[in-house]
XYZ file of C-alpha atoms in Angstrom:
344
model
C -0.924 38.190 -7.016
C -3.428 38.525 -4.127
C -2.299 36.500 -1.126
C -3.524 36.605 2.638
C -0.641 34.354 3.584
C 2.668 33.733 2.054
C 5.427 31.615 3.316
C 8.706 30.229 1.996
C 9.087 26.259 2.368
C 12.293 24.335 1.431
C 11.187 21.059 0.426
C 13.115 18.175 2.015
C 13.322 14.413 2.814
C 15.174 12.547 5.501
C 15.585 8.950 4.446
C 12.455 9.143 2.319
C 10.172 10.760 4.764
C 8.999 14.398 3.761
C 10.302 16.996 6.422
C 9.720 20.214 4.815
C 11.108 23.299 6.401
C 9.385 26.809 6.674
C 12.071 29.291 6.454
C 10.276 32.632 5.705
C 6.944 34.251 6.362
C 5.736 33.023 9.688
C 6.709 35.004 12.819
C 7.762 33.122 15.820
C 4.911 32.167 18.067
C 4.750 33.656 21.865
C 6.652 31.779 24.398
C 9.661 31.837 26.479
C 10.770 28.454 25.109
C 10.681 26.547 22.054
C 8.347 24.039 23.907
C 5.990 26.863 24.858
C 6.064 28.374 21.337
C 5.051 24.777 20.094
C 2.190 24.907 22.601
C 0.973 28.150 21.382
C 1.200 26.942 17.760
C -0.816 23.895 18.752
C -3.460 26.028 20.490
C -4.099 27.869 17.285
C -3.259 25.059 14.928
C -4.051 27.034 11.679
C -0.357 26.946 10.430
C -0.099 22.925 10.651
C -3.538 22.608 8.794
C -2.466 25.007 6.065
C 0.856 23.364 5.596
C -0.141 19.572 5.996
C -3.814 19.292 4.675
C -4.777 19.302 0.808
C -4.417 20.899 -1.411
C -0.932 22.194 -0.183
C -0.023 19.130 1.998
C -0.745 15.510 2.279
C -1.024 12.803 5.068
C 2.688 11.827 4.094
C 4.085 15.320 4.922
C 5.628 16.716 7.880
C 6.577 20.499 8.349
C 9.137 22.174 10.677
C 9.005 26.003 11.500
C 12.418 27.619 11.870
C 12.351 30.259 14.896
C 14.995 32.120 16.723
C 16.484 30.064 19.569
C 15.394 30.998 23.027
C 18.599 29.834 24.578
C 21.848 31.750 23.828
C 23.760 28.322 23.366
C 21.871 27.376 20.376
C 21.932 28.255 16.755
C 18.302 27.992 15.905
C 14.951 26.496 17.085
C 12.539 24.570 15.338
C 8.830 23.422 15.726
C 7.986 19.783 14.305
C 4.368 19.669 12.750
C 3.038 16.075 11.796
C -0.262 14.859 10.623
C -1.962 14.719 13.917
C 0.330 16.217 16.564
C 3.343 18.291 17.579
C 6.060 15.860 18.877
C 8.793 17.120 20.932
C 11.349 15.473 18.900
C 11.822 13.784 15.476
C 14.835 12.334 13.956
C 14.156 12.490 10.336
C 12.826 16.101 10.867
C 15.886 17.059 12.847
C 18.053 15.768 10.029
C 16.041 17.776 7.545
C 16.125 20.862 9.465
C 19.854 20.638 10.056
C 20.535 19.959 6.173
C 18.227 22.849 5.054
C 19.707 25.315 7.709
C 23.445 24.424 6.427
C 22.778 24.218 2.663
C 20.656 27.431 2.342
C 23.518 29.342 4.340
C 21.063 30.235 7.475
C 23.689 28.654 9.347
C 27.418 28.679 8.191
C 28.695 25.506 6.685
C 32.121 24.634 7.616
C 33.835 21.637 5.716
C 34.674 19.025 6.440
C 32.468 19.300 9.510
C 29.949 21.476 10.869
C 28.756 21.514 14.559
C 25.623 23.231 15.784
C 23.133 23.145 18.534
C 19.344 23.110 17.636
C 16.525 23.778 20.300
C 13.677 21.571 19.775
C 10.481 21.474 21.815
C 12.039 18.393 23.746
C 15.307 19.941 24.403
C 18.799 20.712 23.031
C 19.876 18.628 20.205
C 23.580 18.868 19.447
C 24.337 18.048 15.657
C 27.397 17.241 13.719
C 27.121 17.385 9.997
C 29.685 15.971 7.495
C 29.853 18.557 4.692
C 31.586 18.510 1.354
C 31.436 20.884 -1.859
C 28.386 22.969 -0.298
C 26.657 19.591 0.477
C 25.636 18.333 3.797
C 26.313 14.573 3.202
C 25.276 13.438 6.729
C 23.831 14.627 10.058
C 24.455 12.831 13.403
C 22.151 14.225 16.188
C 22.532 13.596 19.813
C 19.100 12.837 20.772
C 17.325 13.710 24.142
C 17.719 11.120 26.786
C 15.513 7.989 26.117
C 14.379 5.119 28.185
C 12.277 1.992 28.391
C 9.028 2.506 30.252
C 7.614 -1.044 30.326
C 8.883 -4.248 28.761
C 6.800 -7.183 27.679
C 3.500 -5.904 28.915
C 0.218 -7.247 27.541
C -2.115 -5.236 25.433
C -5.458 -6.266 24.138
C -6.054 -5.056 20.526
C -9.315 -5.330 18.623
C -9.233 -8.142 16.124
C -5.513 -8.959 17.082
C -6.129 -10.434 20.512
C -3.490 -10.039 23.296
C -0.145 -8.746 22.168
C 3.277 -8.352 24.062
C 4.661 -5.000 23.713
C 7.300 -2.473 24.953
C 6.566 1.009 25.840
C 9.567 3.292 25.523
C 10.368 6.919 25.107
C 12.655 8.036 22.117
C 11.716 11.463 21.920
C 8.214 10.465 21.290
C 6.228 7.663 23.290
C 6.391 4.424 21.493
C 4.508 1.147 21.752
C 6.843 -1.459 20.113
C 5.385 -4.840 18.866
C 7.008 -7.777 17.150
C 6.337 -7.660 13.550
C 7.060 -11.621 12.993
C 4.532 -12.448 15.789
C 1.968 -10.493 13.572
C 2.884 -12.166 10.364
C 4.829 -9.343 8.731
C 8.132 -9.633 6.984
C 8.283 -5.818 6.702
C 8.117 -5.510 2.950
C 6.755 -2.626 0.757
C 3.652 -4.520 -0.210
C 2.522 -4.645 3.485
C 2.471 -1.057 3.982
C -1.382 -0.544 3.990
C -1.833 -3.623 6.542
C 0.985 -2.632 8.729
C -0.654 0.813 8.872
C -4.017 -0.523 9.832
C -2.649 -2.894 12.294
C -0.397 -0.222 13.784
C -3.259 2.246 14.183
C -5.071 -0.406 16.173
C -2.006 -0.939 18.445
C -1.838 2.751 19.050
C -5.335 3.313 19.878
C -5.205 0.344 22.411
C -1.827 1.359 23.933
C -3.231 4.884 24.372
C -6.187 3.450 26.424
C -4.659 0.757 28.490
C -0.937 1.784 28.908
C -0.900 5.501 30.062
C 2.731 7.030 30.176
C 3.999 10.424 31.185
C 7.334 11.861 30.804
C 8.910 12.295 34.305
C 10.293 15.765 33.519
C 7.403 17.252 31.358
C 4.040 15.975 32.298
C 2.842 17.582 29.018
C 4.678 14.825 26.946
C 2.237 11.935 27.597
C 0.349 9.069 25.830
C 1.737 6.437 23.168
C 1.530 8.556 19.839
C 3.437 6.198 17.524
C 3.982 2.448 17.020
C 6.932 0.392 15.815
C 6.679 -2.897 14.338
C 9.971 -4.448 14.982
C 11.666 -7.023 12.812
C 14.273 -9.541 14.500
C 17.298 -7.776 16.150
C 20.430 -9.016 14.411
C 22.848 -8.023 17.112
C 25.174 -5.079 17.689
C 26.427 -3.655 14.479
C 23.951 -5.359 12.289
C 21.156 -4.009 10.244
C 17.615 -4.758 11.783
C 14.365 -3.928 9.962
C 11.517 -1.955 11.226
C 8.292 -0.358 10.466
C 6.820 2.900 12.193
C 3.428 3.747 11.868
C 2.587 7.528 11.964
C -1.117 8.642 13.086
C -3.542 8.549 11.580
C -2.241 5.380 9.883
C 0.548 5.526 7.616
C 4.165 4.289 7.476
C 7.084 6.511 8.176
C 9.297 6.090 5.130
C 12.456 6.652 6.872
C 13.975 4.317 9.266
C 12.777 6.640 12.045
C 15.359 8.152 14.556
C 13.005 8.390 17.595
C 12.061 4.874 16.760
C 15.723 3.621 16.641
C 16.330 5.523 19.854
C 13.414 3.801 21.577
C 14.494 0.331 20.335
C 18.119 0.978 21.483
C 16.605 2.048 25.020
C 14.549 -1.278 25.382
C 17.872 -3.307 24.181
C 19.862 -1.432 26.646
C 17.285 -2.179 29.423
C 17.454 -5.819 28.540
C 21.422 -5.797 28.558
C 21.650 -6.304 24.872
C 23.362 -3.016 24.189
C 25.997 -1.002 26.103
C 27.643 2.263 25.817
C 29.497 2.398 22.531
C 27.449 -0.280 20.877
C 25.700 0.443 17.435
C 23.010 -0.620 15.365
C 21.319 0.091 11.978
C 17.531 0.339 11.413
C 16.112 -0.293 7.841
C 12.761 0.990 6.748
C 10.487 -0.730 4.468
C 11.768 1.166 1.397
C 15.388 0.288 2.278
C 16.632 3.665 3.744
C 18.728 3.409 6.816
C 19.764 5.307 10.044
C 22.618 4.339 12.237
C 22.211 4.570 15.988
C 24.815 4.250 18.839
C 24.534 4.486 22.568
C 26.761 7.482 23.713
C 26.085 7.496 27.349
C 23.877 6.230 30.242
C 21.597 8.864 32.030
C 18.723 9.246 34.387
C 15.256 10.857 33.448
C 13.573 11.535 36.856
C 14.648 8.258 38.642
C 14.379 6.090 35.343
C 17.588 4.590 33.952
C 18.067 6.125 30.423
C 20.491 6.172 27.552
C 21.783 9.074 25.374
C 21.468 7.865 21.811
C 23.129 9.371 18.620
C 21.301 8.954 15.245
C 23.013 9.453 11.992
C 21.257 9.838 8.558
C 21.013 11.925 5.383
C 18.430 14.321 4.134
C 18.069 15.840 0.406
C 16.431 19.008 -0.550
C 14.029 18.621 -3.122
C 12.955 22.159 -4.091
C 11.807 25.690 -2.743
C 8.198 26.940 -2.879
C 6.134 29.817 -1.831
C 2.715 28.948 -0.452
C -0.202 31.344 -1.036
C -3.884 31.873 0.164
C -6.069 33.711 -2.169
C -8.653 35.839 -0.174
C -11.237 34.254 -1.934
C -10.061 30.500 -1.617
C -12.773 28.532 0.028
C -10.237 26.316 1.726
C -7.801 28.466 3.487
C -6.712 25.796 5.768
C -7.416 22.918 3.741
C -9.483 19.850 4.149
C -9.236 16.171 4.812
C -10.910 13.115 2.944
C -10.840 9.468 4.188
C -9.712 8.398 0.630
C -6.064 9.402 1.355
C -6.327 10.479 5.251
C -7.019 7.395 7.409
C -9.446 7.316 10.108
C -12.654 9.059 11.112
C -11.185 12.580 11.765
C -12.180 13.925 8.206
C -13.649 17.250 7.669
C -13.985 19.876 4.981
């Protein structure tokens, strides 16, 4: 079989969100840290296009590249690739990565619990996995410190008028809006309209509400939107929908979204150290969150959240490019890829 590029991908989903893991066939990008390696991968961008665009991928797919850690205290590194960006952190993708590393034997699985440290672009993530009979039953990850940037700020959104939103960092920069105020019950049948509204909010927030991580100026700008259902209190299940650019729903309950929401609740005095809550997605999958500690990021008050969820391996595939393939890095079409950024 003729092939210019061959890589091995373990299919996986965390809470319904596809987070495939590239385990072989791609050399580590240059860089002294995983963040620098992510920047190198982004500058080239051919791997992300190859993996996520049709005919090999889709707008509903993420991919994670496993790389050797650049720190001696970590078991592995990983670079997260989403449809339009390279986030510094992702909860569902981290759960997928940990599950694949353990269930494929790339990191030794110990039962009933395995602990490991992963190097994400955003920093070190500590993982505690509950394991039984060779299966990683659940993953709890200690997220990077998260914080509220602005609460109850006004945002002008095309066709929606003036909204009140929160801006928070949960490993990615979020704009968080009240779903009920926008007329949403957060049901599966609302997915298309939720996505359209979320994209309008994201575009407006990027323009009107600039935000920069105080310790890494390269992590800047709202890139994701949460439409939050009513908060039902500590220990209860609250619903949410997260819109991933270029305009489709995250199928999972979204670990960074849960982290960002807990940061805003903590900033309002509604959650404290040790408190827990659960987020449910529109398809009913859940992630559990708790506040482990308080912290500071620069001069900002922050929290250290823990997120717990599960992932499932769906298969193993080898991806090829024939030398004569007219679409070696894929293509985008607006019938499946929302927005104007479509190209062949």
